[in-house]
Coordinates of C-alpha atoms in Angstrom, one line a residue:
Chain A
M3 CA -10.3 -9.0 126.9
T4 CA -7.1 -10.9 126.9
L5 CA -3.7 -9.6 127.9
A6 CA -0.4 -10.2 126.1
P7 CA 2.8 -10.9 128.0
V8 CA 3.9 -7.2 127.4
D9 CA 0.9 -6.0 129.3
Y10 CA 1.9 -8.1 132.3
V11 CA 5.5 -6.7 132.0
I12 CA 4.1 -3.1 132.3
L13 CA 1.9 -4.0 135.3
A14 CA 4.9 -5.6 137.0
L15 CA 7.1 -2.6 136.3
Y16 CA 4.5 -0.4 137.9
F17 CA 4.3 -2.5 141.0
A18 CA 8.1 -2.5 141.2
F19 CA 8.2 1.3 141.1
V20 CA 5.4 1.8 143.6
L21 CA 7.1 -0.6 146.1
G22 CA 10.5 1.0 145.3
I23 CA 9.2 4.5 146.2
G24 CA 7.9 3.1 149.5
W25 CA 11.3 1.4 150.2
R26 CA 13.3 4.5 149.5
L27 CA 11.0 6.6 151.7
R28 CA 11.2 4.3 154.7
K29 CA 14.3 6.1 156.0
R30 CA 12.4 9.3 156.3
V31 CA 10.2 7.8 159.0
S32 CA 11.5 8.2 162.6
T33 CA 8.6 9.8 164.5
S34 CA 4.8 9.3 164.4
G35 CA 4.6 12.7 162.8
D36 CA 6.8 11.6 159.9
F37 CA 4.6 8.5 159.4
L38 CA 1.2 10.0 159.9
L39 CA 1.7 13.7 158.8
S40 CA 4.7 13.6 156.4
G41 CA 6.5 15.9 158.8
R42 CA 4.8 18.8 156.9
S43 CA 7.5 18.9 154.3
V44 CA 6.0 17.8 151.0
P45 CA 6.5 20.2 148.0
L46 CA 3.4 22.1 146.6
W47 CA 3.1 20.4 143.2
I48 CA 3.1 17.0 144.9
T49 CA 0.5 17.9 147.5
S50 CA -1.7 19.4 144.8
L51 CA -1.7 16.3 142.6
A52 CA -2.1 14.0 145.6
F53 CA -5.1 16.2 146.7
L54 CA -6.7 15.1 143.4
A55 CA -5.5 11.6 143.2
A56 CA -6.6 10.6 146.7
N57 CA -10.1 11.0 145.5
L58 CA -9.7 9.6 142.1
G59 CA -10.4 6.0 143.0
A60 CA -11.4 3.1 140.8
Q61 CA -15.1 3.6 141.4
E62 CA -14.7 7.2 140.2
L63 CA -13.1 6.1 136.9
I64 CA -15.6 3.4 136.3
G65 CA -18.6 5.3 137.8
M66 CA -17.9 8.5 135.9
S67 CA -17.6 6.9 132.5
A68 CA -20.7 4.9 133.3
S69 CA -22.6 8.1 134.2
G70 CA -21.2 9.8 131.1
A71 CA -22.8 7.1 129.0
K72 CA -26.0 7.2 131.0
Y73 CA -26.5 11.0 131.5
G74 CA -24.1 12.7 129.2
I75 CA -22.0 15.8 129.8
M76 CA -24.3 16.7 132.7
T77 CA -22.1 14.3 134.7
A78 CA -19.4 16.9 134.6
H79 CA -21.4 18.8 137.2
F80 CA -19.8 16.5 139.8
Y81 CA -16.6 18.3 139.0
W82 CA -17.6 21.8 137.8
V83 CA -20.3 22.4 140.4
G84 CA -19.6 19.6 142.8
A85 CA -15.9 20.1 143.4
V86 CA -14.1 23.2 142.0
P87 CA -16.0 25.9 144.0
A88 CA -15.5 24.0 147.2
M89 CA -11.8 23.6 146.5
L90 CA -11.5 27.3 146.0
F91 CA -13.3 27.9 149.3
V92 CA -11.2 25.5 151.3
G93 CA -8.0 27.0 149.9
V94 CA -8.8 30.6 150.3
F95 CA -10.9 30.7 153.5
M96 CA -10.5 27.5 155.5
M97 CA -6.9 26.4 155.1
P98 CA -5.6 29.3 157.3
F99 CA -7.5 27.7 160.2
Y100 CA -6.6 24.1 159.5
Y101 CA -2.9 24.8 158.9
G102 CA -2.6 27.7 161.3
S103 CA -4.1 25.9 164.3
R104 CA -1.4 23.2 164.0
A105 CA -4.1 20.6 164.5
R106 CA -2.9 17.2 163.2
S107 CA -6.3 16.2 161.8
V108 CA -9.8 17.5 161.1
P109 CA -11.3 15.9 164.2
E110 CA -8.5 17.5 166.2
Y111 CA -9.4 20.9 164.9
L112 CA -12.9 20.2 166.1
K113 CA -11.6 19.5 169.6
L114 CA -9.5 22.7 169.6
R115 CA -12.4 24.8 168.4
F116 CA -15.3 23.0 170.2
D117 CA -14.9 20.2 172.6
E118 CA -14.0 16.5 173.1
K119 CA -17.4 15.0 172.2
T120 CA -17.6 16.8 168.9
R121 CA -14.2 15.5 168.0
A122 CA -15.2 11.9 169.1
F123 CA -18.3 12.0 167.0
N124 CA -16.3 13.1 163.9
A125 CA -13.4 10.8 164.5
F126 CA -15.5 7.7 164.9
T127 CA -17.8 8.4 161.9
F128 CA -14.9 9.4 159.7
A129 CA -12.9 6.2 160.6
T130 CA -15.9 4.1 159.8
M131 CA -16.4 5.9 156.5
T132 CA -12.9 5.6 155.3
V133 CA -12.8 1.9 155.8
F134 CA -16.1 1.6 154.1
S135 CA -15.1 3.7 151.0
S136 CA -11.8 1.8 150.7
G137 CA -13.7 -1.5 150.8
I138 CA -16.1 -0.3 148.1
S139 CA -13.3 0.8 145.9
M140 CA -11.7 -2.6 146.3
Y141 CA -14.9 -4.4 145.6
A142 CA -15.4 -2.4 142.4
L143 CA -12.0 -3.3 141.1
G144 CA -12.2 -6.9 142.0
L145 CA -15.5 -7.3 140.3
L146 CA -14.4 -5.6 137.2
L147 CA -11.2 -7.6 136.8
Q148 CA -13.2 -10.8 137.4
L149 CA -15.7 -9.8 134.7
V150 CA -13.2 -8.4 132.1
L151 CA -10.1 -10.5 132.6
G152 CA -11.5 -13.6 134.4
W153 CA -9.1 -12.9 137.3
S154 CA -10.2 -14.3 140.6
F155 CA -12.0 -11.7 142.8
T156 CA -10.2 -12.8 145.9
R157 CA -6.8 -12.9 144.3
S158 CA -6.9 -9.4 142.7
V159 CA -8.3 -7.9 145.9
L160 CA -5.7 -9.5 148.1
W161 CA -2.7 -8.8 145.8
S162 CA -3.5 -5.1 145.4
A163 CA -4.3 -4.8 149.1
A164 CA -0.9 -6.3 149.9
I165 CA 0.9 -3.9 147.7
V166 CA -0.9 -0.8 149.1
L167 CA -0.1 -2.2 152.6
A168 CA 3.5 -2.7 151.8
Y169 CA 4.2 0.8 150.6
T170 CA 2.1 2.7 153.2
F171 CA 3.6 0.5 155.9
L172 CA 7.1 1.4 154.8
G173 CA 6.9 5.1 154.2
G174 CA 3.6 6.2 155.8
L175 CA 1.7 9.2 154.5
T176 CA 4.7 10.5 152.4
S177 CA 4.9 7.2 150.6
A178 CA 1.1 7.2 150.0
I179 CA 1.2 10.8 148.7
Y180 CA 4.3 10.3 146.4
N181 CA 2.7 7.2 144.9
E182 CA -0.6 9.0 144.5
V183 CA 1.1 11.5 142.2
L184 CA 2.7 8.7 140.1
Q185 CA -0.7 7.1 140.0
F186 CA -2.4 10.3 138.9
L187 CA 0.1 10.8 136.1
L188 CA -0.4 7.2 135.0
I189 CA -4.2 7.5 135.1
V190 CA -4.1 10.6 132.9
I191 CA -1.6 9.2 130.4
G192 CA -3.3 5.9 130.4
F193 CA -6.8 7.2 129.7
A194 CA -6.5 10.5 127.9
P195 CA -5.5 8.7 124.6
L196 CA -8.7 6.5 125.0
S197 CA -10.8 9.6 125.2
I198 CA -9.1 11.2 122.2
L199 CA -9.3 8.0 120.1
A200 CA -13.0 7.3 120.9
V201 CA -14.0 10.9 120.2
A202 CA -12.1 11.0 117.0
K203 CA -13.7 7.7 115.8
A204 CA -17.1 9.1 116.7
G205 CA -16.5 12.1 114.4
G206 CA -15.3 14.6 116.9
W207 CA -17.5 16.5 119.4
G208 CA -19.6 17.6 116.4
G209 CA -20.2 14.1 115.3
I210 CA -21.2 13.1 118.8
Q211 CA -23.6 16.0 119.0
T212 CA -25.4 14.9 115.8
R213 CA -25.8 11.3 117.0
L214 CA -27.0 11.9 120.5
P215 CA -30.0 13.7 121.9
A216 CA -29.2 17.3 122.8
V217 CA -29.8 16.6 126.5
M218 CA -26.6 14.5 126.6
T219 CA -24.3 17.2 125.2
H220 CA -25.5 20.2 127.2
S221 CA -24.7 20.6 130.9
W222 CA -27.2 23.3 131.9
Q223 CA -29.8 23.8 129.2
Y224 CA -32.0 21.0 130.5
M225 CA -31.7 21.6 134.2
G226 CA -34.8 23.7 134.5
S227 CA -37.0 20.9 135.8
A228 CA -36.3 17.4 136.9
S229 CA -38.5 15.8 134.2
Q230 CA -36.4 17.3 131.4
N231 CA -33.1 15.5 132.1
P232 CA -32.2 11.8 132.7
M233 CA -30.7 12.6 136.1
G234 CA -34.0 13.6 137.4
V235 CA -32.5 16.6 139.2
E236 CA -33.6 20.3 138.9
V237 CA -31.2 23.2 139.1
F238 CA -31.9 24.0 142.8
G239 CA -31.2 20.5 144.0
M240 CA -28.1 20.4 141.9
V241 CA -26.6 23.7 143.0
A242 CA -27.7 23.6 146.7
G243 CA -27.5 19.8 147.2
L244 CA -24.5 18.8 145.2
G245 CA -22.8 22.2 144.6
F246 CA -23.1 23.5 148.1
V247 CA -23.8 20.9 150.8
L248 CA -22.3 17.7 149.5
S249 CA -19.4 19.3 147.7
F250 CA -18.3 21.7 150.5
G251 CA -19.0 18.9 153.0
Y252 CA -16.6 16.7 151.2
W253 CA -13.8 18.9 149.9
C254 CA -13.7 21.3 152.9
T255 CA -14.1 18.9 155.9
D256 CA -13.1 15.4 154.7
F257 CA -9.8 14.6 156.3
L258 CA -8.9 12.3 153.4
V259 CA -8.3 15.3 151.1
V260 CA -7.6 18.0 153.7
Q261 CA -4.8 15.8 155.0
R262 CA -2.9 16.2 151.7
A263 CA -2.9 20.0 152.0
M264 CA -2.0 19.9 155.7
A265 CA 1.2 17.9 154.7
A266 CA 2.4 21.0 152.7
E267 CA 5.6 22.7 153.7
S268 CA 4.2 26.2 154.4
M269 CA 0.9 28.0 154.9
A270 CA 1.1 29.5 151.4
A271 CA 1.7 26.0 150.0
A272 CA -1.2 24.5 152.0
R273 CA -3.6 27.2 150.8
S274 CA -2.4 26.8 147.2
T275 CA -2.7 23.0 147.2
P276 CA -6.5 22.8 146.6
L277 CA -6.4 25.9 144.3
L278 CA -3.7 24.4 142.1
A279 CA -5.5 21.1 142.1
A280 CA -8.7 22.7 140.9
L281 CA -7.2 23.4 137.5
P282 CA -6.6 19.8 136.5
K283 CA -9.7 18.8 138.4
M284 CA -12.1 20.6 136.0
L285 CA -10.4 18.9 133.1
I286 CA -10.7 15.4 134.4
P287 CA -14.2 15.1 132.9
F288 CA -12.6 15.0 129.5
V289 CA -10.6 12.0 130.5
V290 CA -13.2 10.0 132.5
I291 CA -16.7 11.2 131.4
V292 CA -16.2 12.0 127.7
P293 CA -15.2 8.4 126.8
G294 CA -18.6 7.2 128.2
I295 CA -20.5 9.8 126.0
A296 CA -18.4 8.8 123.0
A297 CA -19.2 5.2 123.6
V298 CA -22.9 5.8 123.2
A299 CA -22.3 7.8 120.0
L300 CA -20.0 5.0 118.6
A301 CA -22.7 2.4 119.3
R302 CA -25.3 4.4 117.5
A303 CA -23.0 5.2 114.5
G304 CA -22.5 1.5 113.6
T305 CA -18.8 1.7 113.9
G306 CA -18.5 -1.9 115.2
Y307 CA -18.6 -0.9 118.8
A308 CA -21.6 -2.1 120.8
L309 CA -22.5 -1.1 124.4
P310 CA -21.9 -3.9 126.9
M311 CA -25.2 -5.6 127.9
K312 CA -26.5 -7.2 131.1
N313 CA -29.9 -8.6 131.8
G314 CA -31.3 -7.1 128.6
G315 CA -30.1 -3.5 129.4
P316 CA -26.9 -1.7 128.8
D317 CA -24.2 -2.4 131.5
Y318 CA -22.7 1.1 131.8
D319 CA -20.1 0.0 134.4
Q320 CA -18.3 -1.9 131.7
V321 CA -18.2 1.0 129.1
L322 CA -14.6 2.0 130.0
T323 CA -13.1 -1.5 129.8
T324 CA -14.9 -2.4 126.6
L325 CA -13.6 0.8 125.0
M326 CA -10.1 -0.1 126.1
A327 CA -10.4 -3.5 124.6
Q328 CA -11.6 -2.0 121.3
F329 CA -9.2 0.9 121.0
Y330 CA -6.0 -0.2 122.7
P331 CA -3.6 -2.8 121.2
A332 CA -1.5 -5.0 123.4
G333 CA 1.0 -2.7 125.1
M334 CA -1.2 0.4 125.5
L335 CA -3.9 -2.0 126.9
G336 CA -1.4 -2.9 129.6
V337 CA -0.9 0.8 130.4
G338 CA -4.7 1.4 130.6
L339 CA -5.2 -1.6 132.9
T340 CA -2.3 -0.4 135.0
G341 CA -3.9 3.0 135.2
L342 CA -7.1 1.3 136.5
M343 CA -5.1 -0.5 139.1
A344 CA -3.4 2.7 140.0
S345 CA -6.6 4.6 140.5
F346 CA -7.8 1.8 142.8
M347 CA -4.6 1.9 144.8
S348 CA -4.5 5.6 145.2
G349 CA -8.1 5.6 146.4
M350 CA -7.4 2.9 148.9
A351 CA -4.1 4.4 150.1
G352 CA -5.8 7.7 150.6
N353 CA -8.4 6.2 152.8
V354 CA -6.0 4.0 154.7
T355 CA -3.6 6.8 155.6
A356 CA -6.4 9.1 156.7
F357 CA -7.9 6.3 158.8
N358 CA -4.4 5.8 160.3
T359 CA -4.0 9.3 161.5
V360 CA -7.5 9.7 162.9
W361 CA -7.3 6.3 164.7
T362 CA -3.9 6.8 166.1
Y363 CA -4.2 10.5 167.2
D364 CA -7.9 11.1 167.7
I365 CA -9.0 7.7 169.0
Y366 CA -6.1 5.8 170.4
Q367 CA -4.0 8.7 171.8
S368 CA -7.1 10.5 173.1
Y369 CA -9.2 7.8 174.6
I370 CA -7.3 4.5 174.8
H371 CA -3.7 5.2 175.8
P372 CA -2.8 8.9 176.2
G373 CA 0.6 10.1 177.4
A374 CA 2.8 7.4 175.9
P375 CA 6.2 8.2 174.2
D376 CA 6.1 9.1 170.5
Q377 CA 7.7 5.8 169.4
H378 CA 4.7 4.0 170.8
Y379 CA 2.3 6.0 168.6
L380 CA 4.6 5.3 165.6
H381 CA 4.2 1.6 166.3
V382 CA 0.5 1.9 166.7
G383 CA 0.3 3.8 163.4
R384 CA 2.0 1.0 161.6
I385 CA -0.2 -1.6 163.2
T386 CA -3.3 0.5 162.3
T387 CA -2.1 0.4 158.7
I388 CA -2.4 -3.4 158.7
A389 CA -5.8 -3.3 160.5
G390 CA -7.1 -0.7 158.1
V391 CA -6.2 -2.7 155.1
T392 CA -7.7 -5.9 156.6
L393 CA -10.9 -4.1 157.5
S394 CA -11.2 -2.8 153.9
V395 CA -10.8 -6.2 152.5
A396 CA -13.6 -7.4 154.8
T397 CA -15.8 -4.5 153.6
A398 CA -15.1 -5.4 150.0
Y399 CA -16.8 -8.7 150.6
L400 CA -19.7 -6.9 152.4
A401 CA -20.1 -4.5 149.6
Q402 CA -21.1 -7.3 147.2
H403 CA -24.6 -6.9 148.6
Y404 CA -24.9 -3.4 147.1
N405 CA -25.0 -2.7 143.4
N406 CA -24.9 1.0 142.7
I407 CA -21.6 2.2 144.1
M408 CA -21.9 5.9 143.4
D409 CA -25.4 6.2 144.9
L410 CA -24.3 4.3 148.0
L411 CA -21.3 6.6 148.5
Q412 CA -23.5 9.7 148.1
L413 CA -25.9 8.3 150.7
V414 CA -23.1 7.7 153.2
F415 CA -21.7 11.2 152.5
G416 CA -25.2 12.6 153.0
F417 CA -25.5 11.1 156.4
V418 CA -22.1 12.0 157.7
N419 CA -20.5 14.8 155.7
A420 CA -23.4 17.0 154.8
P421 CA -24.2 18.3 158.3
L422 CA -20.5 18.6 159.0
F423 CA -20.0 21.5 156.7
A424 CA -22.5 23.6 158.7
T425 CA -20.5 22.9 161.8
F426 CA -17.3 24.0 160.2
L427 CA -18.8 27.1 158.7
L428 CA -20.2 28.2 162.0
G429 CA -17.1 27.1 163.9
M430 CA -14.7 29.0 161.7
F431 CA -16.7 32.2 161.0
W432 CA -18.9 32.6 164.1
K433 CA -17.1 32.9 167.4
R434 CA -20.3 32.5 169.3
A435 CA -20.8 28.9 168.2
T436 CA -20.3 26.5 171.2
G437 CA -19.3 22.9 171.7
H438 CA -22.7 21.8 172.9
G439 CA -24.2 23.6 169.8
A440 CA -21.9 21.9 167.4
F441 CA -22.5 18.4 168.9
T442 CA -26.3 18.6 169.0
G443 CA -26.2 20.2 165.6
L444 CA -24.2 17.3 164.1
L445 CA -26.5 14.7 165.8
S446 CA -29.6 16.4 164.5
G447 CA -28.1 16.8 161.1
T448 CA -27.3 13.1 160.8
L449 CA -30.8 12.3 162.2
A450 CA -32.4 14.6 159.6
A451 CA -30.5 12.8 156.9
A452 CA -31.7 9.4 158.1
L453 CA -35.3 10.7 158.5
T454 CA -35.3 12.2 155.0
H455 CA -34.1 8.9 153.6
G456 CA -36.7 7.0 155.7
L457 CA -39.7 9.2 154.6
T458 CA -39.0 9.5 150.9
V459 CA -38.8 7.0 148.0
A460 CA -36.7 7.1 144.9
E461 CA -36.3 4.1 142.6
Q462 CA -37.6 1.8 145.4
K463 CA -34.9 3.1 147.7
G464 CA -35.6 4.7 151.1
G465 CA -39.1 5.1 152.5
W466 CA -38.5 2.6 155.4
L467 CA -40.6 4.9 157.8
A468 CA -43.3 6.2 155.5
D469 CA -43.8 7.2 151.9
L470 CA -44.3 10.9 152.0
H471 CA -42.6 12.0 148.8
H472 CA -41.3 10.5 145.5
F473 CA -38.1 11.7 143.9
P474 CA -37.5 11.1 140.2
S475 CA -34.1 9.6 141.0
T476 CA -32.0 8.4 143.9
M477 CA -29.5 11.2 142.9
A478 CA -32.2 13.8 143.5
Q479 CA -33.1 12.1 146.8
N480 CA -29.5 12.2 147.9
F481 CA -29.1 15.8 147.1
W482 CA -32.2 16.7 149.1
I483 CA -31.1 14.5 152.0
A484 CA -28.0 16.6 152.1
I485 CA -29.9 19.8 152.0
F486 CA -32.1 18.8 154.9
A487 CA -29.2 17.5 156.9
W488 CA -27.2 20.7 156.5
S489 CA -30.1 22.9 157.3
A490 CA -31.0 21.0 160.5
C491 CA -27.4 21.0 161.6
F492 CA -27.1 24.8 160.9
L493 CA -30.3 25.7 162.7
I494 CA -29.8 23.5 165.8
T495 CA -26.2 24.6 166.2
V496 CA -27.2 28.3 166.1
L497 CA -30.1 27.8 168.6
V498 CA -28.2 25.6 171.1
S499 CA -25.1 27.9 170.8
L500 CA -27.2 30.9 171.7
A501 CA -28.5 29.1 174.8
T502 CA -25.1 27.9 176.0
Q503 CA -22.0 29.6 177.3
P504 CA -19.4 30.5 174.6
R505 CA -15.7 30.1 175.1
P506 CA -13.7 33.2 175.9
A507 CA -12.3 34.9 172.8
G508 CA -8.7 34.3 174.0
A509 CA -9.2 30.6 173.7
L510 CA -10.2 30.8 170.1
A511 CA -7.2 32.7 168.6
G512 CA -6.0 30.9 165.5
L513 CA -9.3 29.0 165.2
V514 CA -11.9 31.5 164.3
Y515 CA -12.2 34.2 161.7
G516 CA -11.7 37.7 163.2
L517 CA -9.6 36.3 166.0
T518 CA -6.9 35.0 163.6
E519 CA -4.2 36.9 161.9
V520 CA -4.8 36.7 158.1
P521 CA -1.7 35.1 156.7
K522 CA 0.5 37.1 154.3
D523 CA 1.2 35.4 151.0
H524 CA 4.8 34.6 150.3
G525 CA 4.2 32.6 147.1
T526 CA 5.6 33.6 143.8
R527 CA 3.6 36.0 141.7
W528 CA 1.1 33.6 140.1
L529 CA 1.0 31.2 143.0
Q530 CA -0.6 33.7 145.4
P531 CA -3.8 32.0 146.6
G532 CA -6.1 34.9 145.8
R533 CA -4.8 35.3 142.2
L534 CA -4.9 31.5 141.6
A535 CA -8.5 31.4 142.8
V536 CA -9.5 34.1 140.2
I537 CA -7.8 32.3 137.4
V538 CA -9.5 29.0 138.3
G539 CA -12.9 30.8 138.6
V540 CA -12.6 32.3 135.1
V541 CA -11.6 29.0 133.4
L542 CA -14.5 27.3 135.2
I543 CA -17.0 29.8 133.9
L544 CA -15.7 29.5 130.4
L545 CA -16.0 25.7 130.5
N546 CA -19.6 25.9 131.7
A547 CA -20.5 28.4 129.0
W548 CA -18.9 26.2 126.4
F549 CA -21.0 23.2 127.3
W550 CA -24.1 25.2 128.2
Chain B
M4 CA 14.0 11.9 147.1
D5 CA 12.9 14.0 144.2
L6 CA 9.7 12.3 143.0
R7 CA 10.4 13.5 139.4
T8 CA 13.3 11.1 139.2
P9 CA 11.4 7.8 139.7
S10 CA 8.4 9.1 137.8
G11 CA 10.6 10.1 134.9
W12 CA 12.3 6.7 134.8
F13 CA 9.0 5.0 135.0
F14 CA 7.5 6.8 132.0
L15 CA 10.7 6.6 130.1
L16 CA 10.8 2.8 130.5
I17 CA 7.2 2.3 129.6
G18 CA 7.5 4.7 126.7
L19 CA 10.5 2.7 125.4
I20 CA 8.6 -0.6 125.6
L21 CA 5.6 0.9 123.7
T22 CA 7.8 2.6 121.1
S23 CA 9.7 -0.6 120.3
L24 CA 6.4 -2.5 120.1
G25 CA 5.1 0.2 117.7
L26 CA 8.3 0.0 115.6
F27 CA 8.9 -3.8 115.5
T28 CA 5.3 -5.1 115.5
P29 CA 3.5 -2.3 113.5
Q30 CA 0.8 -4.8 112.5
L31 CA -0.3 -4.9 116.1
R32 CA -3.6 -2.9 115.9
A33 CA -6.6 -2.5 118.2
P34 CA -9.8 -4.1 116.8
L35 CA -11.5 -0.8 115.9
L36 CA -8.5 1.4 114.9
N37 CA -6.1 1.5 112.1
A38 CA -3.5 3.6 113.8
N39 CA -0.2 2.7 115.4
V40 CA -1.4 3.7 118.9
N41 CA 1.7 2.1 120.7
L42 CA 4.2 4.1 118.7
Y43 CA 2.5 7.5 119.3
C44 CA 1.7 6.9 122.9
G45 CA 5.2 5.5 123.5
L46 CA 6.9 8.4 121.9
F47 CA 4.9 10.8 124.0
M48 CA 5.8 8.9 127.2
V49 CA 9.5 8.9 126.3
L50 CA 9.3 12.7 125.9
F51 CA 7.3 13.1 129.1
G52 CA 9.7 10.9 131.1
G53 CA 12.7 12.7 129.7
F54 CA 11.1 16.0 130.6
L55 CA 10.6 15.0 134.2
L56 CA 14.2 13.7 134.4
L57 CA 15.5 16.9 132.9
L58 CA 13.6 19.0 135.5
A59 CA 14.9 16.8 138.3
A60 CA 18.5 17.1 137.1
R61 CA 18.2 20.9 136.8
S62 CA 16.9 21.3 140.3
K63 CA 19.6 19.0 141.6
R64 CA 22.3 21.1 139.9
G65 CA 20.6 24.2 141.3
R66 CA 20.7 22.8 144.8
E67 CA 24.4 21.8 144.5
S68 CA 25.6 25.2 143.1
R69 CA 23.8 27.0 146.0

């Protein structure tokens, strides 16, 4: 793929706008709260789109189109099963506690609800994970640009890191959130035409269905047993592992996304943020997954498009970029490429700003230097931005040792996030849960995750302790790791809580269900959280029925 | 800052670039397509950018009259 001068002009224009937004927002930052929490003043439509965009990194765009080409429309389960229900849950049931407790971060909520050690555990694992994810995202992009455009890996990584650093350093979380929205719009506008053009060329959805095996165009029909579908996952593993544990663990407890909702201007807006975000979320598969499916159909139809190859097999990670090269002329190609850069930047900025807040408030202010004036923490927040970006760059080089980005991310989430949802569920809805219970639960959950990985084998992965069970795919293995981690955490938390002293009910007001006043909705008629959730649920069911 | 303003300008500008490409170099085609992709996408972006700017201007007027 070669770029024309006009493509570079579009890319440069985008960089100028992103930096300009950061520059304009720098005046809004005068306290650490402005820098790290946006001063809780961001309008609802912006927090909703940022809630989506913070997660829509480059590896999601590349990985989802790759999975679309590999597995078909079943990949949409990562959205329809693996995101939307959890987004409804966090908006309707959990946001009152996050927003209402006035905690500044998810780890801080854990401290208020449980104790110091539970917060420390979450703060440290989360900080590590954000740096890791951001580095992987950076690696994915650097590698792709090197492969497709021949740009130097080091140069593209360093340039984009410098731009993300500049605008988050200037305007903090507000700048990251505002830019995420611009990035989200650009990703959709840059890639939706590709999806439409590729599907049209393949003869519409009907044409795709006639050219591909039925398993690639049905989302549920072949989920009965693991041997029937290319993912190697059966319906229980899918629904319990991905749909319940991994998805709720990510969307309900990961500070990266929750932070966007917590920046909203009111309780009703905070609750509506994930609900409103769920509507576009379930349509994203049509932009990121469908092009991958269309690519396989195009290759089979003899339209002149051939799947990219590597080592004798198809190289699915390049499906998206080869489609762009074949379907976009100079000009639109620049927009598509800019969209790819935008997705990378929003993923990275999301991680860096979440890392910032957790490091500054939950680690630095809590353990290293408490009691300093606020200006000191603002200063630390800014320095942490630089440190976070530098660490991400280092991780990008480390990530070169791993090849399958999605699987690795799932594995990391399985170890850290999966048990966490059990802790929050018990913490928010069972007042008897104690700090000792939560902490030992989390430890045993993470241990259970590691043990499951060590005792089972899938595609030559895992099994470093013994080989007790074979999974048909690493995806299935990851889902089951999550199931075991969650169950272990849940059980141990309950058992240890029953054996230890609970906190008095008075200390839990605003933190636990039953001891918290349920917020009254002041939104406009259709923006009431309950009503929104019902609308989203109905559309979700229709979509699943359509692609059954 | 109303985010709709910079986003609106951004898409308006990109849309204008693409539209003029589509008008003045209509022979510029993607390898596998025989459609003027730049023109159609450009026009859409101009409309979208204009729509965002219109919303921003309306909300600004609303704030001022209040």
